[in-house]
Amino acid sequence: MSLKEKLENVMAQAVEDCEIAGMNLLAEKDGEEICYCQAGMADRERGIPMERDTILRLYSQSKPITAAAAMILMERGALDLDQPVSDFLPAFAKQSYFAEQEGIGEAAAGGSKKEGKGREDVSAMEVRPVMQPMRVYDLLRMTSGLVYPDETTAAGRQAAVVFEEMDRRLYTKDAMTTKEAADKLAGCTLAFEPGSSWRYGTSADVLGAVIEAASGQRFGEFLEKELLGPLGMKDTAFWVPREKQSRLAETYETVTENGKKTLLRYEGNNLAVCNRMQNPPAFESGGAGLSSTLDDYMRFARMLLREGTLNGARILKPATVRYMTGAELMEYQQSAFNHWIGLEGFSYGNLMRICKRPMQAGIFAAEGEYGWDGWLGTYFANFPKEKLTILMGIQKRDAGTFALTRKLRNLLVAEVL
């Protein structure tokens, strides 16, 4: 049985079991395509199959592209990663963070450093002014103290208020812009003092506003001029125009009805990103806002594997790519990252996971591999030493990297490495 047949069998079974409505997968090795597979539907109601040119909402898989944009400005001398964020966004000049009161340990604070474990005891916390300002590299490493909305921590609840306002204004003439969103987030109390720990959050969205300030252009304009356009990523943007809407995959969620799994269409927005993506947004989310296809994203991945160049276009210098893809957290930051189940053996930097100890991983991994995934199940992994890229496209609510992703990845890696 060929690799393609093995992969398609697993994918088809996932469709039959209502794990997903449909998906596609693309892999390259040594600059040559080794496999393209697809299964199921992009739109079940209209009978549109998943295709190679299906447009996918990337959500957090937008983050590596945002990091690359920052690297472009860094190597040109327009952005110093050690600079305070307030140099670009003055709203960040005076910040505060939640600190545990002396004598009260983590257990008393509800074990809040583990995602989803308990509810933070606000009475055990006090608000203190930051002594170390948030720096640009904190945004790239998620060591900023900025968090995503959640109901279990005080910092998360403050972030939720900002996103609730963004959602209320989303379809109005007064929709919140990238910079205004960053300024609003600057008014939230940080989860910890910048640099002192790690937590996944809105850092990439704020970085988008920093890129605007450093470049003098809207974030989307900078991306198109400096990265997407030169790479020929014609289907990658913060919105999907009318003539391409029929190629935008629908989103589904798996539910259980009468003891049987089924799929329901999901049409809600998330993180102030419109589900239909019909119009250019005021808020161009560096953390979640882009849509793309597998072939488009492969151009970005290929550029990184080739140390910054593709088809004659030089996007980044080799030293910049090595810096971008070789990052590692400090030991005291890594201890917080280690709570992320499923990323054992990995560290984090420049808005990506980076494998440092493959024998600790729960998947077949390789030292130096890097990438990220998306909320709806898109997945990206580059293996620089092995010259391998794996991309997957799924549009399932709350999927991220889940069992199906790991099964397909393990099958492919075992076969080709």
JSON list of C-alpha atoms in Angstrom, two decimals, residues 147-254:
[
{"chain": "A", "resi": 147, "resn": "VAL", "atom": "CA", "xyz": [-3.24, 36.44, 27.66]},
{"chain": "A", "resi": 148, "resn": "TYR", "atom": "CA", "xyz": [-6.24, 35.25, 25.68]},
{"chain": "A", "resi": 149, "resn": "PRO", "atom": "CA", "xyz": [-9.74, 35.61, 27.14]},
{"chain": "A", "resi": 150, "resn": "ASP", "atom": "CA", "xyz": [-10.69, 33.03, 29.75]},
{"chain": "A", "resi": 151, "resn": "GLU", "atom": "CA", "xyz": [-12.95, 32.80, 32.77]},
{"chain": "A", "resi": 152, "resn": "THR", "atom": "CA", "xyz": [-10.52, 31.11, 35.16]},
{"chain": "A", "resi": 153, "resn": "THR", "atom": "CA", "xyz": [-7.97, 33.91, 35.70]},
{"chain": "A", "resi": 154, "resn": "ALA", "atom": "CA", "xyz": [-8.24, 37.60, 36.49]},
{"chain": "A", "resi": 155, "resn": "ALA", "atom": "CA", "xyz": [-6.00, 38.52, 33.55]},
{"chain": "A", "resi": 156, "resn": "GLY", "atom": "CA", "xyz": [-8.09, 36.37, 31.22]},
{"chain": "A", "resi": 157, "resn": "ARG", "atom": "CA", "xyz": [-11.31, 38.00, 32.35]},
{"chain": "A", "resi": 158, "resn": "GLN", "atom": "CA", "xyz": [-9.88, 41.45, 31.61]},
{"chain": "A", "resi": 159, "resn": "ALA", "atom": "CA", "xyz": [-8.82, 40.32, 28.13]},
{"chain": "A", "resi": 160, "resn": "ALA", "atom": "CA", "xyz": [-12.34, 38.95, 27.61]},
{"chain": "A", "resi": 161, "resn": "VAL", "atom": "CA", "xyz": [-13.80, 42.42, 28.16]},
{"chain": "A", "resi": 162, "resn": "VAL", "atom": "CA", "xyz": [-11.65, 43.79, 25.33]},
{"chain": "A", "resi": 163, "resn": "PHE", "atom": "CA", "xyz": [-12.68, 41.04, 22.92]},
{"chain": "A", "resi": 164, "resn": "GLU", "atom": "CA", "xyz": [-16.34, 41.44, 23.88]},
{"chain": "A", "resi": 165, "resn": "GLU", "atom": "CA", "xyz": [-16.11, 45.09, 22.83]},
{"chain": "A", "resi": 166, "resn": "MET", "atom": "CA", "xyz": [-14.34, 44.10, 19.61]},
{"chain": "A", "resi": 167, "resn": "ASP", "atom": "CA", "xyz": [-17.14, 41.63, 18.84]},
{"chain": "A", "resi": 168, "resn": "ARG", "atom": "CA", "xyz": [-19.85, 44.25, 19.50]},
{"chain": "A", "resi": 169, "resn": "ARG", "atom": "CA", "xyz": [-18.22, 46.65, 17.06]},
{"chain": "A", "resi": 170, "resn": "LEU", "atom": "CA", "xyz": [-17.16, 44.02, 14.49]},
{"chain": "A", "resi": 171, "resn": "TYR", "atom": "CA", "xyz": [-19.78, 44.80, 11.84]},
{"chain": "A", "resi": 172, "resn": "THR", "atom": "CA", "xyz": [-20.04, 48.53, 12.49]},
{"chain": "A", "resi": 173, "resn": "LYS", "atom": "CA", "xyz": [-18.35, 51.53, 10.87]},
{"chain": "A", "resi": 174, "resn": "ASP", "atom": "CA", "xyz": [-16.51, 51.92, 14.18]},
{"chain": "A", "resi": 175, "resn": "ALA", "atom": "CA", "xyz": [-14.88, 48.48, 14.13]},
{"chain": "A", "resi": 176, "resn": "MET", "atom": "CA", "xyz": [-11.76, 48.31, 16.30]},
{"chain": "A", "resi": 177, "resn": "THR", "atom": "CA", "xyz": [-8.48, 48.66, 14.42]},
{"chain": "A", "resi": 178, "resn": "THR", "atom": "CA", "xyz": [-5.28, 46.72, 14.96]},
{"chain": "A", "resi": 179, "resn": "LYS", "atom": "CA", "xyz": [-3.71, 49.59, 16.90]},
{"chain": "A", "resi": 180, "resn": "GLU", "atom": "CA", "xyz": [-6.81, 50.33, 18.99]},
{"chain": "A", "resi": 181, "resn": "ALA", "atom": "CA", "xyz": [-7.06, 46.65, 19.93]},
{"chain": "A", "resi": 182, "resn": "ALA", "atom": "CA", "xyz": [-3.42, 46.70, 21.07]},
{"chain": "A", "resi": 183, "resn": "ASP", "atom": "CA", "xyz": [-4.00, 49.90, 23.06]},
{"chain": "A", "resi": 184, "resn": "LYS", "atom": "CA", "xyz": [-7.04, 48.33, 24.75]},
{"chain": "A", "resi": 185, "resn": "LEU", "atom": "CA", "xyz": [-5.01, 45.23, 25.65]},
{"chain": "A", "resi": 186, "resn": "ALA", "atom": "CA", "xyz": [-2.34, 47.54, 27.09]},
{"chain": "A", "resi": 187, "resn": "GLY", "atom": "CA", "xyz": [-4.91, 48.61, 29.66]},
{"chain": "A", "resi": 188, "resn": "CYS", "atom": "CA", "xyz": [-5.29, 45.05, 30.97]},
{"chain": "A", "resi": 189, "resn": "THR", "atom": "CA", "xyz": [-3.35, 43.83, 33.98]},
{"chain": "A", "resi": 190, "resn": "LEU", "atom": "CA", "xyz": [-0.71, 41.33, 32.85]},
{"chain": "A", "resi": 191, "resn": "ALA", "atom": "CA", "xyz": [-0.71, 37.74, 34.10]},
{"chain": "A", "resi": 192, "resn": "PHE", "atom": "CA", "xyz": [2.93, 38.15, 35.19]},
{"chain": "A", "resi": 193, "resn": "GLU", "atom": "CA", "xyz": [5.81, 40.58, 34.88]},
{"chain": "A", "resi": 194, "resn": "PRO", "atom": "CA", "xyz": [7.15, 40.58, 31.29]},
{"chain": "A", "resi": 195, "resn": "GLY", "atom": "CA", "xyz": [9.93, 38.07, 30.78]},
{"chain": "A", "resi": 196, "resn": "SER", "atom": "CA", "xyz": [9.35, 36.22, 34.04]},
{"chain": "A", "resi": 197, "resn": "SER", "atom": "CA", "xyz": [7.20, 33.37, 32.69]},
{"chain": "A", "resi": 198, "resn": "TRP", "atom": "CA", "xyz": [5.36, 32.09, 29.59]},
{"chain": "A", "resi": 199, "resn": "ARG", "atom": "CA", "xyz": [1.72, 32.03, 28.61]},
{"chain": "A", "resi": 200, "resn": "TYR", "atom": "CA", "xyz": [-0.04, 31.73, 25.28]},
{"chain": "A", "resi": 201, "resn": "GLY", "atom": "CA", "xyz": [-2.00, 34.87, 24.49]},
{"chain": "A", "resi": 202, "resn": "THR", "atom": "CA", "xyz": [-2.48, 38.00, 22.40]},
{"chain": "A", "resi": 203, "resn": "SER", "atom": "CA", "xyz": [1.21, 38.81, 21.91]},
{"chain": "A", "resi": 204, "resn": "ALA", "atom": "CA", "xyz": [1.06, 38.29, 18.13]},
{"chain": "A", "resi": 205, "resn": "ASP", "atom": "CA", "xyz": [-1.88, 40.68, 17.81]},
{"chain": "A", "resi": 206, "resn": "VAL", "atom": "CA", "xyz": [0.08, 43.39, 19.62]},
{"chain": "A", "resi": 207, "resn": "LEU", "atom": "CA", "xyz": [3.09, 42.56, 17.45]},
{"chain": "A", "resi": 208, "resn": "GLY", "atom": "CA", "xyz": [0.98, 43.32, 14.38]},
{"chain": "A", "resi": 209, "resn": "ALA", "atom": "CA", "xyz": [0.42, 46.84, 15.74]},
{"chain": "A", "resi": 210, "resn": "VAL", "atom": "CA", "xyz": [4.16, 47.18, 16.46]},
{"chain": "A", "resi": 211, "resn": "ILE", "atom": "CA", "xyz": [4.90, 46.22, 12.85]},
{"chain": "A", "resi": 212, "resn": "GLU", "atom": "CA", "xyz": [2.48, 48.91, 11.70]},
{"chain": "A", "resi": 213, "resn": "ALA", "atom": "CA", "xyz": [4.25, 51.53, 13.81]},
{"chain": "A", "resi": 214, "resn": "ALA", "atom": "CA", "xyz": [7.74, 50.41, 12.74]},
{"chain": "A", "resi": 215, "resn": "SER", "atom": "CA", "xyz": [6.90, 50.20, 9.03]},
{"chain": "A", "resi": 216, "resn": "GLY", "atom": "CA", "xyz": [4.49, 53.13, 8.69]},
{"chain": "A", "resi": 217, "resn": "GLN", "atom": "CA", "xyz": [2.03, 50.85, 6.86]},
{"chain": "A", "resi": 218, "resn": "ARG", "atom": "CA", "xyz": [-1.07, 48.91, 7.76]},
{"chain": "A", "resi": 219, "resn": "PHE", "atom": "CA", "xyz": [-0.12, 45.42, 8.84]},
{"chain": "A", "resi": 220, "resn": "GLY", "atom": "CA", "xyz": [-1.88, 43.76, 5.91]},
{"chain": "A", "resi": 221, "resn": "GLU", "atom": "CA", "xyz": [-0.25, 46.16, 3.44]},
{"chain": "A", "resi": 222, "resn": "PHE", "atom": "CA", "xyz": [3.20, 45.38, 4.84]},
{"chain": "A", "resi": 223, "resn": "LEU", "atom": "CA", "xyz": [2.59, 41.63, 4.61]},
{"chain": "A", "resi": 224, "resn": "GLU", "atom": "CA", "xyz": [1.37, 41.87, 1.02]},
{"chain": "A", "resi": 225, "resn": "LYS", "atom": "CA", "xyz": [4.26, 44.07, -0.12]},
{"chain": "A", "resi": 226, "resn": "GLU", "atom": "CA", "xyz": [7.11, 42.36, 1.71]},
{"chain": "A", "resi": 227, "resn": "LEU", "atom": "CA", "xyz": [6.10, 38.72, 2.07]},
{"chain": "A", "resi": 228, "resn": "LEU", "atom": "CA", "xyz": [2.85, 37.44, 0.53]},
{"chain": "A", "resi": 229, "resn": "GLY", "atom": "CA", "xyz": [3.23, 39.20, -2.82]},
{"chain": "A", "resi": 230, "resn": "PRO", "atom": "CA", "xyz": [6.90, 38.32, -3.43]},
{"chain": "A", "resi": 231, "resn": "LEU", "atom": "CA", "xyz": [6.20, 34.68, -2.49]},
{"chain": "A", "resi": 232, "resn": "GLY", "atom": "CA", "xyz": [3.22, 34.46, -4.83]},
{"chain": "A", "resi": 233, "resn": "MET", "atom": "CA", "xyz": [0.80, 33.68, -1.99]},
{"chain": "A", "resi": 234, "resn": "LYS", "atom": "CA", "xyz": [-2.19, 34.93, -3.99]},
{"chain": "A", "resi": 235, "resn": "ASP", "atom": "CA", "xyz": [-4.83, 33.26, -1.79]},
{"chain": "A", "resi": 236, "resn": "THR", "atom": "CA", "xyz": [-3.46, 34.42, 1.57]},
{"chain": "A", "resi": 237, "resn": "ALA", "atom": "CA", "xyz": [-5.05, 37.48, 3.17]},
{"chain": "A", "resi": 238, "resn": "PHE", "atom": "CA", "xyz": [-7.11, 38.80, 6.07]},
{"chain": "A", "resi": 239, "resn": "TRP", "atom": "CA", "xyz": [-10.30, 38.41, 4.01]},
{"chain": "A", "resi": 240, "resn": "VAL", "atom": "CA", "xyz": [-11.78, 36.34, 1.18]},
{"chain": "A", "resi": 241, "resn": "PRO", "atom": "CA", "xyz": [-13.25, 38.37, -1.71]},
{"chain": "A", "resi": 242, "resn": "ARG", "atom": "CA", "xyz": [-16.56, 37.48, -3.33]},
{"chain": "A", "resi": 243, "resn": "GLU", "atom": "CA", "xyz": [-15.04, 35.63, -6.29]},
{"chain": "A", "resi": 244, "resn": "LYS", "atom": "CA", "xyz": [-13.21, 33.28, -3.90]},
{"chain": "A", "resi": 245, "resn": "GLN", "atom": "CA", "xyz": [-15.97, 32.76, -1.31]},
{"chain": "A", "resi": 246, "resn": "SER", "atom": "CA", "xyz": [-17.10, 29.48, -2.91]},
{"chain": "A", "resi": 247, "resn": "ARG", "atom": "CA", "xyz": [-13.64, 28.06, -2.12]},
{"chain": "A", "resi": 248, "resn": "LEU", "atom": "CA", "xyz": [-13.77, 28.97, 1.59]},
{"chain": "A", "resi": 249, "resn": "ALA", "atom": "CA", "xyz": [-14.36, 25.81, 3.62]},
{"chain": "A", "resi": 250, "resn": "GLU", "atom": "CA", "xyz": [-17.20, 25.74, 6.11]},
{"chain": "A", "resi": 251, "resn": "THR", "atom": "CA", "xyz": [-16.49, 25.13, 9.78]},
{"chain": "A", "resi": 252, "resn": "TYR", "atom": "CA", "xyz": [-18.01, 22.21, 11.70]},
{"chain": "A", "resi": 253, "resn": "GLU", "atom": "CA", "xyz": [-18.12, 20.88, 15.23]},
{"chain": "A", "resi": 254, "resn": "THR", "atom": "CA", "xyz": [-18.56, 17.31, 16.41]}
]
